[in-house]
Coordinates of C-alpha atoms in Angstrom, one line a residue:
M28 CA 75.9 81.0 80.0
K29 CA 79.5 80.8 81.3
E30 CA 80.7 83.1 78.6
S31 CA 78.1 85.7 79.6
L32 CA 79.0 85.5 83.3
F33 CA 82.7 85.7 82.4
L34 CA 82.1 88.9 80.4
K35 CA 80.0 90.4 83.1
G36 CA 82.7 89.7 85.6
A37 CA 85.4 91.3 83.4
T38 CA 83.2 94.3 82.6
K39 CA 82.2 94.7 86.3
D40 CA 85.9 94.8 87.3
L41 CA 86.6 97.5 84.6
I42 CA 83.6 99.6 85.7
S43 CA 84.8 99.3 89.3
L44 CA 88.2 100.6 88.4
E45 CA 86.7 103.5 86.4
R46 CA 84.2 104.5 89.1
N47 CA 86.9 104.5 91.8
A48 CA 89.3 106.6 89.7
L49 CA 86.5 109.2 89.1
Q50 CA 85.3 109.1 92.7
F51 CA 88.8 109.4 94.2
Q52 CA 89.7 112.3 91.9
S53 CA 86.6 114.2 93.1
I54 CA 87.7 113.6 96.8
Y55 CA 91.2 114.7 96.1
L56 CA 90.1 118.0 94.6
S57 CA 87.7 118.7 97.5
C58 CA 90.6 118.1 100.0
A59 CA 92.9 120.2 97.9
E60 CA 90.5 123.1 98.4
L61 CA 91.2 123.0 102.2
T62 CA 94.7 124.3 101.7
L63 CA 94.8 125.9 98.2
G64 CA 91.3 127.4 98.2
K65 CA 88.4 126.8 95.8
E66 CA 89.4 129.4 93.3
Q67 CA 92.8 127.9 92.6
V68 CA 91.4 124.3 92.5
D69 CA 88.6 125.5 90.1
Q70 CA 91.3 126.5 87.6
V71 CA 92.3 122.9 86.9
R72 CA 88.8 121.4 86.9
P73 CA 88.4 121.9 83.1
L74 CA 91.6 119.8 82.7
I75 CA 90.3 117.2 85.1
K76 CA 87.0 117.1 83.2
S77 CA 88.8 116.5 79.9
A78 CA 90.9 113.8 81.6
S79 CA 87.7 112.1 83.0
E80 CA 86.0 112.2 79.6
D81 CA 89.0 110.4 78.1
L82 CA 89.0 107.8 80.9
I83 CA 85.3 107.1 80.4
A84 CA 85.6 106.9 76.6
G85 CA 88.6 104.6 76.9
C86 CA 86.7 102.3 79.2
E87 CA 83.7 102.2 76.8
L88 CA 86.0 101.2 73.9
A89 CA 87.8 98.6 76.1
R90 CA 84.5 97.0 77.0
L91 CA 83.8 96.6 73.3
G92 CA 87.2 95.0 72.7
F93 CA 89.0 98.1 71.2
L94 CA 92.0 97.9 73.5
K95 CA 94.5 99.8 71.2
Q96 CA 92.1 102.8 71.1
A97 CA 91.5 102.5 74.8
Y98 CA 95.2 102.7 75.5
T99 CA 95.4 105.9 73.5
L100 CA 92.6 107.6 75.6
W101 CA 93.9 106.2 78.9
R102 CA 97.3 107.8 78.2
S103 CA 95.6 111.1 77.6
W104 CA 93.7 110.7 80.8
F105 CA 96.8 109.7 82.8
E106 CA 98.8 112.6 81.4
Q107 CA 96.1 115.3 82.1
A108 CA 95.4 113.9 85.6
I109 CA 99.0 114.3 86.6
F110 CA 99.4 117.7 84.9
A111 CA 96.4 119.0 86.8
L112 CA 98.2 118.3 90.0
Y113 CA 101.3 120.0 88.6
F114 CA 99.3 123.1 87.7
L115 CA 97.6 123.2 91.1
E116 CA 101.0 123.7 92.7
S117 CA 102.4 125.9 89.9
P118 CA 99.7 128.3 88.7
I119 CA 102.3 130.2 86.6
S120 CA 102.9 127.0 84.7
R121 CA 99.2 126.6 84.1
I122 CA 98.9 130.1 82.8
A123 CA 101.8 129.5 80.4
W124 CA 100.1 126.4 78.9
K125 CA 97.3 127.3 76.5
V126 CA 94.7 125.2 74.7
E127 CA 93.3 125.7 71.2
E128 CA 89.8 125.2 70.0
E129 CA 90.9 124.7 66.4
V130 CA 93.6 122.7 64.7
N131 CA 96.1 124.5 62.5
F132 CA 96.7 121.9 59.8
G133 CA 100.3 121.5 58.7
D134 CA 101.7 123.5 61.6
K135 CA 103.1 122.3 64.9
P136 CA 100.8 123.1 67.8
S137 CA 101.7 126.4 69.4
H138 CA 101.2 124.8 72.8
R139 CA 101.9 121.2 73.8
L140 CA 100.9 119.4 76.9
M141 CA 103.2 116.4 77.0
L142 CA 104.1 115.1 80.4
H143 CA 105.8 112.0 78.9
Q144 CA 108.4 114.3 77.2
L145 CA 108.8 116.4 80.3
I146 CA 109.7 113.4 82.4
A147 CA 111.7 111.6 79.7
E148 CA 113.8 114.6 78.7
S149 CA 114.2 116.2 82.2
G150 CA 114.0 113.2 84.5
E151 CA 114.5 114.1 88.1
K152 CA 116.0 117.5 87.1
H153 CA 112.5 118.9 86.5
Q154 CA 111.1 120.6 89.6
F155 CA 107.9 118.6 89.5
A156 CA 109.8 115.3 89.3
A157 CA 112.3 116.4 92.0
V158 CA 109.6 117.5 94.4
Y159 CA 107.5 114.3 94.0
N160 CA 110.5 112.1 94.2
S161 CA 111.3 113.7 97.6
R162 CA 107.7 113.6 98.7
F163 CA 107.3 109.9 97.7
N164 CA 110.3 109.0 99.9
A165 CA 109.0 111.1 102.8
T166 CA 105.5 109.6 102.5
M167 CA 106.7 106.1 102.4
A168 CA 108.8 106.7 105.5
A169 CA 105.7 108.1 107.2
F170 CA 103.9 104.9 106.3
K171 CA 106.8 102.9 107.7
K172 CA 107.5 101.5 104.3
S173 CA 111.2 101.1 103.6
G174 CA 113.5 99.3 101.1
I175 CA 111.3 100.1 98.1
P176 CA 112.9 98.8 94.9
G177 CA 114.0 101.5 92.5
D178 CA 111.6 100.3 89.8
Q179 CA 108.7 100.7 92.2
K180 CA 109.4 104.4 92.9
I181 CA 107.0 107.0 91.6
L182 CA 109.0 108.3 88.6
K183 CA 109.9 104.9 87.3
R184 CA 106.4 103.7 87.6
T185 CA 105.2 106.9 85.8
E186 CA 107.6 106.2 82.9
R187 CA 106.6 102.6 82.7
I188 CA 102.9 103.5 82.4
F189 CA 103.7 106.0 79.6
T190 CA 105.7 103.3 77.8
T191 CA 102.8 100.8 78.2
L192 CA 100.0 103.1 77.1
S193 CA 102.1 104.7 74.3
Q194 CA 102.0 101.3 72.6
G195 CA 98.4 102.0 71.7
V196 CA 99.2 105.5 70.5
H197 CA 102.1 104.5 68.3
G198 CA 100.4 101.4 66.9
T199 CA 102.9 98.9 68.2
F200 CA 100.1 97.3 70.2
R201 CA 97.5 96.1 67.7
P202 CA 95.5 93.3 69.2
K203 CA 92.9 91.6 67.0
L204 CA 89.3 92.5 67.7
P205 CA 87.7 89.9 69.9
S206 CA 85.3 87.6 68.0
G207 CA 83.0 86.9 70.9
P208 CA 82.3 87.5 74.6
E209 CA 84.9 85.0 75.9
E210 CA 87.7 86.6 73.8
C211 CA 86.6 90.1 74.9
A212 CA 86.7 89.1 78.5
K213 CA 90.1 87.5 78.1
A214 CA 91.4 90.7 76.4
L215 CA 90.1 92.8 79.2
G216 CA 91.8 90.6 81.8
Q217 CA 95.1 90.5 79.9
H218 CA 95.4 94.1 78.6
G219 CA 92.7 96.2 80.2
H220 CA 92.5 95.7 83.9
R221 CA 96.2 95.6 84.6
A222 CA 97.1 98.8 82.6
L223 CA 94.2 100.8 84.0
K224 CA 94.7 99.7 87.6
E225 CA 98.4 100.5 87.5
A226 CA 97.8 103.9 85.9
A227 CA 95.0 104.8 88.4
N228 CA 97.3 103.7 91.3
V229 CA 100.2 105.8 90.2
I230 CA 97.9 108.9 89.9
G231 CA 96.7 108.0 93.4
V232 CA 100.2 107.8 94.8
Y233 CA 100.9 111.4 93.5
W234 CA 97.8 112.6 95.3
V235 CA 98.6 110.7 98.5
C236 CA 102.0 112.4 98.6
F237 CA 100.5 115.8 97.9
L238 CA 97.7 115.5 100.5
T239 CA 99.9 114.0 103.2
E240 CA 102.1 117.1 103.0
S241 CA 99.6 119.8 102.3
L242 CA 97.1 118.7 105.0
S243 CA 99.9 118.0 107.5
L244 CA 98.5 114.5 108.2
D245 CA 100.1 113.2 111.3
E246 CA 101.2 109.6 112.1
S247 CA 97.9 108.7 113.8
M248 CA 95.8 109.9 110.8
L249 CA 98.1 108.2 108.3
T250 CA 97.9 104.9 110.2
D251 CA 94.1 105.1 110.3
L252 CA 93.8 106.2 106.7
R253 CA 96.1 103.5 105.5
S254 CA 93.8 100.9 107.1
G255 CA 90.7 102.7 105.9
S256 CA 89.5 103.2 109.5
L257 CA 89.8 106.9 110.3
D258 CA 86.6 107.7 112.3
P259 CA 85.8 111.4 112.4
A260 CA 83.8 110.7 115.6
N261 CA 86.9 109.5 117.4
P262 CA 87.7 111.8 120.4
K263 CA 91.3 112.1 119.3
Y264 CA 90.2 114.0 116.2
T265 CA 87.8 116.4 118.0
A266 CA 90.1 119.4 117.5
V267 CA 90.9 118.6 113.8
E268 CA 89.2 121.0 111.5
D269 CA 87.4 119.4 108.4
I270 CA 88.0 115.9 109.8
G271 CA 84.8 114.8 108.1
L272 CA 86.2 115.6 104.7
I273 CA 89.6 114.1 105.5
A274 CA 87.8 110.9 106.5
E275 CA 86.6 110.6 102.9
L276 CA 90.2 109.7 102.1
N277 CA 89.8 106.4 103.9
L278 CA 88.9 104.4 100.8
P279 CA 91.4 106.1 98.4
F280 CA 94.3 105.8 100.9
F281 CA 93.4 102.2 101.7
S282 CA 93.0 101.2 98.0
I283 CA 96.2 102.9 96.9
I284 CA 98.6 102.3 99.7
G285 CA 96.7 100.2 102.2
V286 CA 98.0 97.7 104.7

């Protein structure tokens, strides 16, 4: 009985992380439409859909104890989710990247979507990295968060997630398949929750930085969002257009960078 409850708890936690990641992504895109327009946002929805499918499939495998395979799919989700934001702000880069419906055996792919190489090879020199490094610092300052260690800044955390999840891709992470419910729950706790939670949080931080700037969120809004208490009925927000939609950021902001 205890094993069954333990597994339910571990599975429940994983499902919660998965649902939040999917829900938050939907809210981010809706808010992005406020400044970029629906047409531009719709251009990246296929990439987000592909990312979401990889997240869901990875979580299904993780619940069955296949953590190596889950890591592979989670890295694909992580990479595509961040690239979608990059393409939102750089439509010409999106147009330059193509996808293929068929594999050309024996040949290198004509188009490669590999954010881990972009960051590893370009570092802060790449425009995406440079912009988000600057936005991260500005956003943290707006949230009155200072003295953030270097290894907790956005680019370092991104690199660390790729390093972690790549262990599943390259086969250096090969955990044995759990023999029963208790081992499965233990594996989820040790290798599943932490990796997925950190990856989802990093994606969220990118979006927090983007939306803070693009929506011109003022100090009052940021304070309320960070505590998850922005009330669209508050008289101080009467003149704010689309405040109802902005209020949907309460849970994402609180979960990602809350007090």
